[in-house]
């Protein structure tokens, strides 16, 4: 959520930001509502001052018998009734204004490129060389089904399309990847491991920006104000909501493994086969809370931590800087990591690392007190996939496939697989 003072003071600049993001909204609506809000507040304050003056005169009535007390009382009552009406009107205006503010996207970093869509995302760097196969590489679903480690039909039978059953060594490798990622982030990168609830209240999703704008993409419990989390970013970032932290305690690093639940409305027809785009998937998430002065350095470190997962697994990837037409709602700047998939002969997204600046902190009331004793200010929040477990499983299966249909276990995962070095059909 942005400060309305910033939008009103930089109206043309923010209007251009909305245009660059392909977000259609007339900022004149905010101007009108803000003027109406100020007018109501002014009228209310004037009436309260007159009411106080009338009450003072009534108090003087004993010393001045010429004061018409009954008439003053009637005037004060009328003013009180009008103040109540204005308070109701103010609440309605502020509610409408807040709704619009909650649905407006973040401003963009000066280093976020302007572009139309994913085709305009510049590549920042590339790591590793795609493997050259002596045979035609197969897609992960063909390999996994032949090995009996995934069952897509049972996933549909138990739930619906875009749910999958992992079994045997498929489930084991998924668990191995989770443990490997958590160990890497906690032991090497210094994150605090957290196991948060997998369901959260509406206010928590509002804090990170999923509500109200993306409600249709989420799963809500029918009888409670609880939603299944779309990512661990939501509970992790909210751990310090409505708090004032001390600057000396920053930055804070959190990591968590959770299942994630998303409808991903509007994406039907894209990657619906296999594990690429599921309604339920596993992810290890990283979240940082820091000062504005350090947030962009922290973004580089966050991205490097996600890259370390792919480097350690020896999976080729590149990093792209998301352009204005492709960047997420709450992000000011985002790097996407895209891993090489042999069956598609292209790089595909496996992690997004974003700096939200103070956008989320304003929504959740997350501030810190500067070490110089100044007034509390809003913190900056960052989040990144560290990384998407299911998509990593896809990348391992495809990049480590063998001509006989087996899968070589990456060296980094062998200790997590009890020494197993190859998955073969049984």
mmCIF file of C-alpha atoms in Angstrom:
data_model
loop_
_atom_site.group_PDB
_atom_site.id
_atom_site.type_symbol
_atom_site.label_atom_id
_atom_site.label_comp_id
_atom_site.label_asym_id
_atom_site.label_seq_id
_atom_site.Cartn_x
_atom_site.Cartn_y
_atom_site.Cartn_z
ATOM 1 C CA UNK A 1 0.000 0.000 0.000
ATOM 2 C CA UNK A 2 1.350 3.395 -0.938
ATOM 3 C CA UNK A 3 1.070 6.632 1.014
ATOM 4 C CA UNK A 4 -1.699 8.703 -0.568
ATOM 5 C CA UNK A 5 0.415 11.799 0.081
ATOM 6 C CA UNK A 6 3.044 10.351 -2.257
ATOM 7 C CA UNK A 7 0.462 9.650 -4.977
ATOM 8 C CA UNK A 8 -1.133 13.105 -4.763
ATOM 9 C CA UNK A 9 2.254 14.838 -4.724
ATOM 10 C CA UNK A 10 3.579 12.732 -7.618
ATOM 11 C CA UNK A 11 0.396 12.190 -9.592
ATOM 12 C CA UNK A 12 1.910 12.310 -13.094
ATOM 13 C CA UNK A 13 4.815 10.077 -12.113
ATOM 14 C CA UNK A 14 2.550 7.452 -10.543
ATOM 15 C CA UNK A 15 0.094 7.654 -13.449
ATOM 16 C CA UNK A 16 2.995 6.761 -15.747
ATOM 17 C CA UNK A 17 3.880 3.885 -13.404
ATOM 18 C CA UNK A 18 0.329 2.540 -13.730
ATOM 19 C CA UNK A 19 0.550 2.854 -17.499
ATOM 20 C CA UNK A 20 3.852 0.975 -17.533
ATOM 21 C CA UNK A 21 2.282 -1.757 -15.409
ATOM 22 C CA UNK A 22 -0.798 -1.959 -17.678
ATOM 23 C CA UNK A 23 -2.963 -1.074 -14.663
ATOM 24 C CA UNK A 24 -6.004 0.980 -15.667
ATOM 25 C CA UNK A 25 -7.116 3.380 -12.946
ATOM 26 C CA UNK A 26 -8.176 7.046 -12.903
ATOM 27 C CA UNK A 27 -6.203 8.774 -10.137
ATOM 28 C CA UNK A 28 -8.780 11.564 -10.228
ATOM 29 C CA UNK A 29 -10.978 9.266 -8.131
ATOM 30 C CA UNK A 30 -8.431 9.474 -5.314
ATOM 31 C CA UNK A 31 -8.202 13.250 -5.622
ATOM 32 C CA UNK A 32 -11.988 13.603 -5.390
ATOM 33 C CA UNK A 33 -12.272 11.252 -2.412
ATOM 34 C CA UNK A 34 -9.375 12.913 -0.591
ATOM 35 C CA UNK A 35 -10.885 16.366 -1.096
ATOM 36 C CA UNK A 36 -14.248 15.095 0.152
ATOM 37 C CA UNK A 37 -12.558 13.516 3.167
ATOM 38 C CA UNK A 38 -10.743 16.761 4.021
ATOM 39 C CA UNK A 39 -13.953 18.774 3.633
ATOM 40 C CA UNK A 40 -15.872 16.462 5.988
ATOM 41 C CA UNK A 41 -13.068 16.558 8.550
ATOM 42 C CA UNK A 42 -13.035 20.394 8.364
ATOM 43 C CA UNK A 43 -16.815 20.634 8.838
ATOM 44 C CA UNK A 44 -16.674 18.200 11.740
ATOM 45 C CA UNK A 45 -13.902 20.124 13.493
ATOM 46 C CA UNK A 46 -15.800 23.420 13.048
ATOM 47 C CA UNK A 47 -18.965 21.897 14.520
ATOM 48 C CA UNK A 48 -17.050 20.408 17.442
ATOM 49 C CA UNK A 49 -15.508 23.808 18.162
ATOM 50 C CA UNK A 50 -18.964 25.457 18.073
ATOM 51 C CA UNK A 51 -20.382 22.711 20.287
ATOM 52 C CA UNK A 52 -17.601 23.233 22.810
ATOM 53 C CA UNK A 53 -18.251 26.977 22.781
ATOM 54 C CA UNK A 54 -21.971 26.343 23.348
ATOM 55 C CA UNK A 55 -21.208 24.028 26.274
ATOM 56 C CA UNK A 56 -18.964 26.726 27.738
ATOM 57 C CA UNK A 57 -21.766 29.267 27.505
ATOM 58 C CA UNK A 58 -24.166 26.884 29.241
ATOM 59 C CA UNK A 59 -21.620 26.589 32.032
ATOM 60 C CA UNK A 60 -21.693 30.385 32.370
ATOM 61 C CA UNK A 61 -25.497 30.506 32.547
ATOM 62 C CA UNK A 62 -25.541 30.710 36.353
ATOM 63 C CA UNK A 63 -23.525 33.938 36.194
ATOM 64 C CA UNK A 64 -25.400 35.338 33.199
ATOM 65 C CA UNK A 65 -29.175 34.847 33.397
ATOM 66 C CA UNK A 66 -29.614 36.424 29.949
ATOM 67 C CA UNK A 67 -28.226 33.261 28.278
ATOM 68 C CA UNK A 68 -31.023 31.174 26.704
ATOM 69 C CA UNK A 69 -29.910 27.764 28.012
ATOM 70 C CA UNK A 70 -32.696 25.749 26.401
ATOM 71 C CA UNK A 71 -32.005 27.249 23.001
ATOM 72 C CA UNK A 72 -28.285 26.506 23.389
ATOM 73 C CA UNK A 73 -29.014 22.927 24.400
ATOM 74 C CA UNK A 74 -31.145 22.454 21.285
ATOM 75 C CA UNK A 75 -28.368 23.891 19.109
ATOM 76 C CA UNK A 76 -25.770 21.630 20.749
ATOM 77 C CA UNK A 77 -27.979 18.577 20.224
ATOM 78 C CA UNK A 78 -28.475 19.502 16.550
ATOM 79 C CA UNK A 79 -24.726 19.932 16.150
ATOM 80 C CA UNK A 80 -24.152 16.552 17.826
ATOM 81 C CA UNK A 81 -26.582 14.900 15.430
ATOM 82 C CA UNK A 82 -24.845 16.538 12.461
ATOM 83 C CA UNK A 83 -21.435 15.406 13.738
ATOM 84 C CA UNK A 84 -22.724 11.823 13.883
ATOM 85 C CA UNK A 85 -23.951 12.122 10.284
ATOM 86 C CA UNK A 86 -20.583 13.483 9.186
ATOM 87 C CA UNK A 87 -18.750 10.715 11.059
ATOM 88 C CA UNK A 88 -20.819 8.123 9.183
ATOM 89 C CA UNK A 89 -20.170 9.888 5.886
ATOM 90 C CA UNK A 90 -16.456 10.116 6.675
ATOM 91 C CA UNK A 91 -16.264 6.398 7.444
ATOM 92 C CA UNK A 92 -17.897 5.612 4.074
ATOM 93 C CA UNK A 93 -15.528 7.906 2.174
ATOM 94 C CA UNK A 94 -12.464 6.563 3.975
ATOM 95 C CA UNK A 95 -13.606 2.990 3.347
ATOM 96 C CA UNK A 96 -13.940 3.680 -0.379
ATOM 97 C CA UNK A 97 -10.606 5.479 -0.453
ATOM 98 C CA UNK A 98 -8.886 2.659 1.423
ATOM 99 C CA UNK A 99 -10.367 0.077 -0.963
ATOM 100 C CA UNK A 100 -8.881 1.869 -3.956
ATOM 101 C CA UNK A 101 -5.541 2.312 -2.205
ATOM 102 C CA UNK A 102 -5.430 -1.406 -1.359
ATOM 103 C CA UNK A 103 -5.895 -2.344 -5.023
ATOM 104 C CA UNK A 104 -3.222 -0.034 -6.436
ATOM 105 C CA UNK A 105 0.164 -1.612 -7.221
ATOM 106 C CA UNK A 106 3.543 -0.630 -5.847
ATOM 107 C CA UNK A 107 5.697 2.007 -7.488
ATOM 108 C CA UNK A 108 8.614 0.727 -9.551
ATOM 109 C CA UNK A 109 12.306 0.870 -8.820
ATOM 110 C CA UNK A 110 14.333 3.064 -11.149
ATOM 111 C CA UNK A 111 16.211 -0.115 -12.114
ATOM 112 C CA UNK A 112 13.075 -1.975 -13.194
ATOM 113 C CA UNK A 113 13.030 -1.931 -17.014
ATOM 114 C CA UNK A 114 9.995 -0.663 -18.891
ATOM 115 C CA UNK A 115 8.449 -3.339 -21.097
ATOM 116 C CA UNK A 116 5.259 -4.969 -22.299
ATOM 117 C CA UNK A 117 5.549 -8.550 -21.080
ATOM 118 C CA UNK A 118 7.920 -11.429 -20.294
ATOM 119 C CA UNK A 119 9.543 -11.070 -23.697
ATOM 120 C CA UNK A 120 11.012 -7.746 -22.562
ATOM 121 C CA UNK A 121 12.755 -9.113 -19.449
ATOM 122 C CA UNK A 122 16.516 -8.597 -19.916
ATOM 123 C CA UNK A 123 18.854 -11.432 -18.913
ATOM 124 C CA UNK A 124 21.162 -10.307 -16.121
ATOM 125 C CA UNK A 125 23.452 -13.348 -16.025
ATOM 126 C CA UNK A 126 23.619 -16.990 -17.001
ATOM 127 C CA UNK A 127 25.169 -19.891 -15.089
ATOM 128 C CA UNK A 128 25.985 -23.378 -16.343
ATOM 129 C CA UNK A 129 25.788 -24.991 -19.742
ATOM 130 C CA UNK A 130 22.746 -27.004 -20.844
ATOM 131 C CA UNK A 131 23.635 -30.684 -21.116
ATOM 132 C CA UNK A 132 23.978 -32.178 -24.569
ATOM 133 C CA UNK A 133 22.086 -35.475 -24.756
ATOM 134 C CA UNK A 134 22.904 -38.358 -27.083
ATOM 135 C CA UNK A 135 19.175 -39.074 -27.249
ATOM 136 C CA UNK A 136 15.929 -37.124 -27.429
ATOM 137 C CA UNK A 137 15.263 -35.924 -23.832
ATOM 138 C CA UNK A 138 11.814 -36.754 -22.530
ATOM 139 C CA UNK A 139 9.462 -34.532 -20.505
ATOM 140 C CA UNK A 140 9.373 -35.182 -16.764
ATOM 141 C CA UNK A 141 5.888 -36.696 -16.805
ATOM 142 C CA UNK A 142 6.882 -39.446 -19.222
ATOM 143 C CA UNK A 143 9.999 -40.279 -17.221
ATOM 144 C CA UNK A 144 8.256 -40.184 -13.836
ATOM 145 C CA UNK A 145 5.255 -42.268 -14.878
ATOM 146 C CA UNK A 146 7.488 -44.907 -16.437
ATOM 147 C CA UNK A 147 9.467 -45.113 -13.187
ATOM 148 C CA UNK A 148 6.283 -45.260 -11.093
ATOM 149 C CA UNK A 149 7.251 -42.259 -8.967
ATOM 150 C CA UNK A 150 4.328 -40.014 -9.991
ATOM 151 C CA UNK A 151 0.678 -40.775 -10.635
ATOM 152 C CA UNK A 152 -1.248 -37.995 -12.314
ATOM 153 C CA UNK A 153 -4.494 -39.959 -12.731
ATOM 154 C CA UNK A 154 -4.733 -40.673 -8.997
ATOM 155 C CA UNK A 155 -4.216 -36.988 -8.283
ATOM 156 C CA UNK A 156 -7.241 -36.196 -10.443
ATOM 157 C CA UNK A 157 -9.218 -39.049 -8.857
ATOM 158 C CA UNK A 158 -8.482 -37.811 -5.319
ATOM 159 C CA UNK A 159 -8.972 -34.103 -6.038
ATOM 160 C CA UNK A 160 -9.254 -32.732 -9.566
ATOM 161 C CA UNK A 161 -7.006 -31.782 -12.461
ATOM 162 C CA UNK A 162 -3.656 -30.204 -11.602
ATOM 163 C CA UNK A 163 -3.156 -32.290 -8.481
ATOM 164 C CA UNK A 164 -0.569 -35.074 -8.467
ATOM 165 C CA UNK A 165 0.381 -38.045 -6.291
ATOM 166 C CA UNK A 166 4.111 -38.491 -5.684
ATOM 167 C CA UNK A 167 5.040 -41.943 -4.478
ATOM 168 C CA UNK A 168 8.059 -44.068 -3.636
ATOM 169 C CA UNK A 169 11.300 -42.416 -4.662
ATOM 170 C CA UNK A 170 9.380 -39.495 -6.173
ATOM 171 C CA UNK A 171 7.999 -38.571 -2.759
ATOM 172 C CA UNK A 172 11.407 -39.316 -1.227
ATOM 173 C CA UNK A 173 13.220 -36.952 -3.602
ATOM 174 C CA UNK A 174 10.656 -34.202 -2.958
ATOM 175 C CA UNK A 175 11.366 -34.552 0.776
ATOM 176 C CA UNK A 176 15.118 -34.679 0.089
ATOM 177 C CA UNK A 177 14.913 -31.414 -1.843
ATOM 178 C CA UNK A 178 13.015 -29.712 0.999
ATOM 179 C CA UNK A 179 15.560 -30.797 3.603
ATOM 180 C CA UNK A 180 18.476 -29.879 1.356
ATOM 181 C CA UNK A 181 17.116 -26.363 0.740
ATOM 182 C CA UNK A 182 16.311 -25.718 4.397
ATOM 183 C CA UNK A 183 19.757 -26.907 5.483
ATOM 184 C CA UNK A 184 21.421 -24.681 2.894
ATOM 185 C CA UNK A 185 19.487 -21.569 3.931
ATOM 186 C CA UNK A 186 19.773 -22.095 7.680
ATOM 187 C CA UNK A 187 23.327 -23.403 7.937
ATOM 188 C CA UNK A 188 25.026 -21.460 5.142
ATOM 189 C CA UNK A 189 22.891 -18.370 4.537
ATOM 190 C CA UNK A 190 21.839 -17.566 8.103
ATOM 191 C CA UNK A 191 18.036 -17.770 7.915
ATOM 192 C CA UNK A 192 15.844 -18.668 10.878
ATOM 193 C CA UNK A 193 13.690 -21.688 10.070
ATOM 194 C CA UNK A 194 9.990 -21.235 10.832
ATOM 195 C CA UNK A 195 7.038 -23.584 10.599
ATOM 196 C CA UNK A 196 4.030 -21.271 10.241
ATOM 197 C CA UNK A 197 0.323 -22.075 10.032
ATOM 198 C CA UNK A 198 -0.804 -23.115 6.575
ATOM 199 C CA UNK A 199 -4.031 -21.135 7.035
ATOM 200 C CA UNK A 200 -4.243 -17.411 7.795
ATOM 201 C CA UNK A 201 -6.827 -14.712 8.445
ATOM 202 C CA UNK A 202 -7.972 -12.220 5.812
ATOM 203 C CA UNK A 203 -6.007 -9.415 7.463
ATOM 204 C CA UNK A 204 -2.789 -11.374 7.018
ATOM 205 C CA UNK A 205 -3.364 -11.725 3.266
ATOM 206 C CA UNK A 206 -4.218 -8.024 3.082
ATOM 207 C CA UNK A 207 -0.872 -7.299 4.724
ATOM 208 C CA UNK A 208 1.141 -8.902 1.946
ATOM 209 C CA UNK A 209 -1.140 -7.744 -0.865
ATOM 210 C CA UNK A 210 -2.994 -10.903 -1.911
ATOM 211 C CA UNK A 211 -6.289 -9.436 -0.702
ATOM 212 C CA UNK A 212 -8.460 -7.875 -1.864
ATOM 213 C CA UNK A 213 -7.099 -7.928 -5.427
ATOM 214 C CA UNK A 214 -6.331 -11.645 -5.859
ATOM 215 C CA UNK A 215 -9.144 -13.268 -3.887
ATOM 216 C CA UNK A 216 -10.240 -15.375 -6.871
ATOM 217 C CA UNK A 217 -6.815 -17.048 -6.978
ATOM 218 C CA UNK A 218 -7.038 -18.211 -3.359
ATOM 219 C CA UNK A 219 -8.760 -21.032 -1.488
ATOM 220 C CA UNK A 220 -11.024 -19.945 1.401
ATOM 221 C CA UNK A 221 -12.492 -22.109 4.152
ATOM 222 C CA UNK A 222 -16.262 -22.038 4.037
ATOM 223 C CA UNK A 223 -17.092 -21.546 7.719
ATOM 224 C CA UNK A 224 -14.131 -19.507 8.976
ATOM 225 C CA UNK A 225 -12.208 -16.352 8.231
ATOM 226 C CA UNK A 226 -9.292 -18.522 7.134
ATOM 227 C CA UNK A 227 -7.550 -18.985 3.801
ATOM 228 C CA UNK A 228 -5.030 -21.590 2.645
ATOM 229 C CA UNK A 229 -1.719 -19.831 2.103
ATOM 230 C CA UNK A 230 -0.590 -19.253 -1.510
ATOM 231 C CA UNK A 231 3.027 -19.011 -0.321
ATOM 232 C CA UNK A 232 4.938 -18.923 2.979
ATOM 233 C CA UNK A 233 5.724 -15.289 2.192
ATOM 234 C CA UNK A 234 2.319 -14.469 3.683
ATOM 235 C CA UNK A 235 2.781 -15.766 7.265
ATOM 236 C CA UNK A 236 6.546 -15.095 7.370
ATOM 237 C CA UNK A 237 6.296 -11.422 6.400
ATOM 238 C CA UNK A 238 3.423 -10.917 8.847
ATOM 239 C CA UNK A 239 5.348 -12.364 11.819
ATOM 240 C CA UNK A 240 6.180 -8.808 12.905
ATOM 241 C CA UNK A 241 2.987 -7.053 11.826
ATOM 242 C CA UNK A 242 1.770 -4.146 13.963
ATOM 243 C CA UNK A 243 5.188 -3.998 15.618
ATOM 244 C CA UNK A 244 7.988 -1.517 16.114
ATOM 245 C CA UNK A 245 11.327 -3.290 15.805
ATOM 246 C CA UNK A 246 14.709 -1.910 16.816
ATOM 247 C CA UNK A 247 17.153 -1.108 14.025
ATOM 248 C CA UNK A 248 19.861 -3.066 15.818
ATOM 249 C CA UNK A 249 17.741 -6.219 15.383
ATOM 250 C CA UNK A 250 17.604 -5.821 11.594
ATOM 251 C CA UNK A 251 17.883 -7.405 9.134
ATOM 252 C CA UNK A 252 15.705 -10.387 9.962
ATOM 253 C CA UNK A 253 15.954 -13.491 7.770
ATOM 254 C CA UNK A 254 13.228 -16.151 7.779
ATOM 255 C CA UNK A 255 12.834 -19.356 5.801
ATOM 256 C CA UNK A 256 10.081 -21.955 5.770
ATOM 257 C CA UNK A 257 8.889 -24.994 3.915
ATOM 258 C CA UNK A 258 5.138 -25.080 3.298
ATOM 259 C CA UNK A 259 2.681 -26.480 0.836
ATOM 260 C CA UNK A 260 1.155 -23.671 -1.237
ATOM 261 C CA UNK A 261 -2.368 -23.463 -2.621
ATOM 262 C CA UNK A 262 -3.367 -21.355 -5.646
ATOM 263 C CA UNK A 263 -6.091 -21.518 -8.236
ATOM 264 C CA UNK A 264 -4.008 -19.402 -10.624
ATOM 265 C CA UNK A 265 -7.147 -18.238 -12.351
ATOM 266 C CA UNK A 266 -6.698 -17.398 -16.011
ATOM 267 C CA UNK A 267 -3.736 -19.732 -16.528
ATOM 268 C CA UNK A 268 -5.751 -22.667 -17.852
ATOM 269 C CA UNK A 269 -4.173 -24.133 -20.935
ATOM 270 C CA UNK A 270 -0.627 -23.211 -19.919
ATOM 271 C CA UNK A 271 1.562 -25.992 -18.553
ATOM 272 C CA UNK A 272 -1.407 -27.989 -17.287
ATOM 273 C CA UNK A 273 0.357 -31.294 -17.875
ATOM 274 C CA UNK A 274 2.842 -32.530 -15.301
ATOM 275 C CA UNK A 275 4.013 -30.601 -12.252
ATOM 276 C CA UNK A 276 4.686 -27.207 -13.792
ATOM 277 C CA UNK A 277 1.469 -25.460 -12.741
ATOM 278 C CA UNK A 278 -0.322 -27.187 -9.879
ATOM 279 C CA UNK A 279 -3.024 -25.988 -7.504
ATOM 280 C CA UNK A 280 -1.046 -27.496 -4.603
ATOM 281 C CA UNK A 281 2.743 -27.417 -4.605
ATOM 282 C CA UNK A 282 5.682 -27.356 -2.190
ATOM 283 C CA UNK A 283 8.020 -24.413 -1.786
ATOM 284 C CA UNK A 284 10.817 -23.247 0.453
ATOM 285 C CA UNK A 285 10.449 -19.496 0.951
ATOM 286 C CA UNK A 286 12.867 -16.800 2.089
ATOM 287 C CA UNK A 287 11.762 -13.488 3.652
ATOM 288 C CA UNK A 288 13.819 -10.502 4.775
ATOM 289 C CA UNK A 289 12.913 -7.452 6.856
ATOM 290 C CA UNK A 290 15.422 -4.620 6.729
ATOM 291 C CA UNK A 291 15.990 -0.863 6.540
ATOM 292 C CA UNK A 292 15.344 1.134 3.345
ATOM 293 C CA UNK A 293 19.058 1.922 3.066
ATOM 294 C CA UNK A 294 20.031 -1.757 2.839
ATOM 295 C CA UNK A 295 17.082 -3.306 0.982
ATOM 296 C CA UNK A 296 18.584 -3.361 -2.500
ATOM 297 C CA UNK A 297 21.824 -4.908 -1.250
ATOM 298 C CA UNK A 298 19.654 -7.456 0.545
ATOM 299 C CA UNK A 299 17.807 -8.162 -2.715
ATOM 300 C CA UNK A 300 21.095 -9.063 -4.401
ATOM 301 C CA UNK A 301 21.993 -11.373 -1.493
ATOM 302 C CA UNK A 302 18.517 -12.916 -1.504
ATOM 303 C CA UNK A 303 18.794 -13.679 -5.206
ATOM 304 C CA UNK A 304 22.266 -15.114 -4.683
ATOM 305 C CA UNK A 305 20.897 -17.415 -1.947
ATOM 306 C CA UNK A 306 18.263 -18.747 -4.356
ATOM 307 C CA UNK A 307 20.885 -19.188 -7.068
ATOM 308 C CA UNK A 308 23.027 -21.187 -4.656
ATOM 309 C CA UNK A 309 20.356 -23.906 -4.620
ATOM 310 C CA UNK A 310 20.601 -24.331 -8.388
ATOM 311 C CA UNK A 311 24.391 -24.086 -8.417
ATOM 312 C CA UNK A 312 24.726 -26.765 -5.743
ATOM 313 C CA UNK A 313 22.388 -29.031 -7.720
ATOM 314 C CA UNK A 314 24.346 -28.190 -10.892
ATOM 315 C CA UNK A 315 21.239 -27.065 -12.763
ATOM 316 C CA UNK A 316 21.817 -24.488 -15.552
ATOM 317 C CA UNK A 317 19.831 -21.271 -15.147
ATOM 318 C CA UNK A 318 19.733 -17.618 -15.937
ATOM 319 C CA UNK A 319 18.519 -14.553 -14.051
ATOM 320 C CA UNK A 320 16.168 -11.999 -15.602
ATOM 321 C CA UNK A 321 15.116 -8.558 -14.381
ATOM 322 C CA UNK A 322 11.315 -8.417 -14.671
ATOM 323 C CA UNK A 323 10.028 -5.497 -16.708
ATOM 324 C CA UNK A 324 7.142 -3.204 -15.761
ATOM 325 C CA UNK A 325 4.596 -5.216 -17.727
ATOM 326 C CA UNK A 326 5.513 -8.515 -16.049
ATOM 327 C CA UNK A 327 6.413 -7.600 -12.469
ATOM 328 C CA UNK A 328 4.188 -8.557 -9.539
ATOM 329 C CA UNK A 329 1.597 -6.306 -7.898
ATOM 330 C CA UNK A 330 3.517 -5.639 -4.678
ATOM 331 C CA UNK A 331 7.069 -5.591 -5.993
ATOM 332 C CA UNK A 332 9.234 -2.597 -6.846
ATOM 333 C CA UNK A 333 11.919 -4.803 -8.391
ATOM 334 C CA UNK A 334 12.026 -8.536 -9.101
ATOM 335 C CA UNK A 335 14.610 -10.972 -10.349
ATOM 336 C CA UNK A 336 13.334 -14.260 -11.760
ATOM 337 C CA UNK A 337 15.534 -17.345 -11.824
ATOM 338 C CA UNK A 338 14.737 -19.544 -14.809
ATOM 339 C CA UNK A 339 16.070 -23.097 -14.912
ATOM 340 C CA UNK A 340 16.907 -24.998 -18.098
ATOM 341 C CA UNK A 341 14.393 -27.690 -19.083
ATOM 342 C CA UNK A 342 15.744 -30.000 -21.830
ATOM 343 C CA UNK A 343 12.326 -31.238 -22.974
ATOM 344 C CA UNK A 344 11.221 -27.676 -23.729
ATOM 345 C CA UNK A 345 14.642 -26.491 -24.894
ATOM 346 C CA UNK A 346 14.187 -23.306 -22.906
ATOM 347 C CA UNK A 347 14.545 -21.703 -19.475
ATOM 348 C CA UNK A 348 11.489 -21.697 -17.185
ATOM 349 C CA UNK A 349 10.788 -19.762 -14.001
ATOM 350 C CA UNK A 350 11.724 -21.518 -10.773
ATOM 351 C CA UNK A 351 12.136 -18.597 -8.338
ATOM 352 C CA UNK A 352 11.139 -14.946 -7.988
ATOM 353 C CA UNK A 353 13.096 -12.645 -5.654
ATOM 354 C CA UNK A 354 11.441 -9.304 -4.939
ATOM 355 C CA UNK A 355 11.958 -6.084 -3.045
ATOM 356 C CA UNK A 356 8.586 -4.698 -1.981
ATOM 357 C CA UNK A 357 10.171 -1.661 -0.290
ATOM 358 C CA UNK A 358 7.647 -0.337 2.307
ATOM 359 C CA UNK A 359 4.555 -1.408 0.308
ATOM 360 C CA UNK A 360 3.731 -4.409 2.520
ATOM 361 C CA UNK A 361 5.002 -2.823 5.731
ATOM 362 C CA UNK A 362 2.470 0.012 5.398
ATOM 363 C CA UNK A 363 -0.353 -2.483 4.943
ATOM 364 C CA UNK A 364 0.606 -4.462 8.052
ATOM 365 C CA UNK A 365 1.928 -1.688 10.290
ATOM 366 C CA UNK A 366 5.521 -2.965 10.389
ATOM 367 C CA UNK A 367 7.966 -0.281 11.520
ATOM 368 C CA UNK A 368 11.361 0.006 13.161
ATOM 369 C CA UNK A 369 12.930 2.580 15.460
ATOM 370 C CA UNK A 370 16.164 4.048 14.024
ATOM 371 C CA UNK A 371 19.261 3.647 16.165
ATOM 372 C CA UNK A 372 19.648 7.449 16.323
ATOM 373 C CA UNK A 373 16.423 7.637 18.328
ATOM 374 C CA UNK A 374 14.317 9.131 15.552
ATOM 375 C CA UNK A 375 10.650 8.459 14.963
ATOM 376 C CA UNK A 376 9.679 4.911 13.875
ATOM 377 C CA UNK A 377 9.636 4.413 10.106
ATOM 378 C CA UNK A 378 8.288 1.671 7.881
ATOM 379 C CA UNK A 379 10.626 -1.236 7.209
ATOM 380 C CA UNK A 380 11.338 -2.739 3.793
ATOM 381 C CA UNK A 381 10.268 -6.321 3.117
ATOM 382 C CA UNK A 382 11.708 -8.781 0.606
ATOM 383 C CA UNK A 383 10.711 -12.283 -0.398
ATOM 384 C CA UNK A 384 12.035 -14.989 -2.663
ATOM 385 C CA UNK A 385 11.453 -18.617 -3.530
ATOM 386 C CA UNK A 386 14.306 -20.624 -2.154
ATOM 387 C CA UNK A 387 13.093 -22.442 -4.251
ATOM 388 C CA UNK A 388 9.924 -24.001 -5.745
ATOM 389 C CA UNK A 389 10.342 -27.677 -4.843
ATOM 390 C CA UNK A 390 8.102 -29.230 -7.491
ATOM 391 C CA UNK A 391 9.735 -27.284 -10.296
ATOM 392 C CA UNK A 392 13.150 -28.243 -8.939
ATOM 393 C CA UNK A 393 12.039 -31.869 -9.069
ATOM 394 C CA UNK A 394 11.061 -31.326 -12.714
ATOM 395 C CA UNK A 395 14.485 -29.826 -13.462
ATOM 396 C CA UNK A 396 16.326 -32.687 -11.707
ATOM 397 C CA UNK A 397 14.325 -35.357 -13.525
ATOM 398 C CA UNK A 398 14.844 -33.785 -16.936
ATOM 399 C CA UNK A 399 18.467 -32.669 -16.579
ATOM 400 C CA UNK A 400 19.601 -35.885 -14.888
ATOM 401 C CA UNK A 401 17.666 -38.333 -17.085
ATOM 402 C CA UNK A 402 19.470 -41.220 -18.748
ATOM 403 C CA UNK A 403 18.780 -42.972 -22.032
ATOM 404 C CA UNK A 404 17.583 -46.125 -20.233
ATOM 405 C CA UNK A 405 14.859 -44.091 -18.497
ATOM 406 C CA UNK A 406 16.618 -43.900 -15.116
ATOM 407 C CA UNK A 407 17.462 -40.703 -13.221
ATOM 408 C CA UNK A 408 20.866 -39.976 -11.729
ATOM 409 C CA UNK A 409 20.558 -38.469 -8.243
ATOM 410 C CA UNK A 410 22.424 -35.125 -7.998
ATOM 411 C CA UNK A 411 25.486 -35.416 -5.781
ATOM 412 C CA UNK A 412 24.140 -32.862 -3.302
ATOM 413 C CA UNK A 413 21.010 -34.976 -2.749
ATOM 414 C CA UNK A 414 22.710 -38.367 -2.304
ATOM 415 C CA UNK A 415 23.112 -37.910 1.500
ATOM 416 C CA UNK A 416 19.400 -37.050 1.704
ATOM 417 C CA UNK A 417 18.512 -40.195 -0.292
ATOM 418 C CA UNK A 418 20.430 -42.594 2.027
ATOM 419 C CA UNK A 419 23.249 -42.937 -0.473
ATOM 420 C CA UNK A 420 21.039 -43.755 -3.463
ATOM 421 C CA UNK A 421 22.694 -42.551 -6.676
ATOM 422 C CA UNK A 422 20.190 -43.633 -9.323
ATOM 423 C CA UNK A 423 16.425 -44.046 -9.585
ATOM 424 C CA UNK A 424 15.450 -46.977 -11.789
ATOM 425 C CA UNK A 425 12.248 -48.793 -12.666
ATOM 426 C CA UNK A 426 11.296 -51.538 -10.229
#
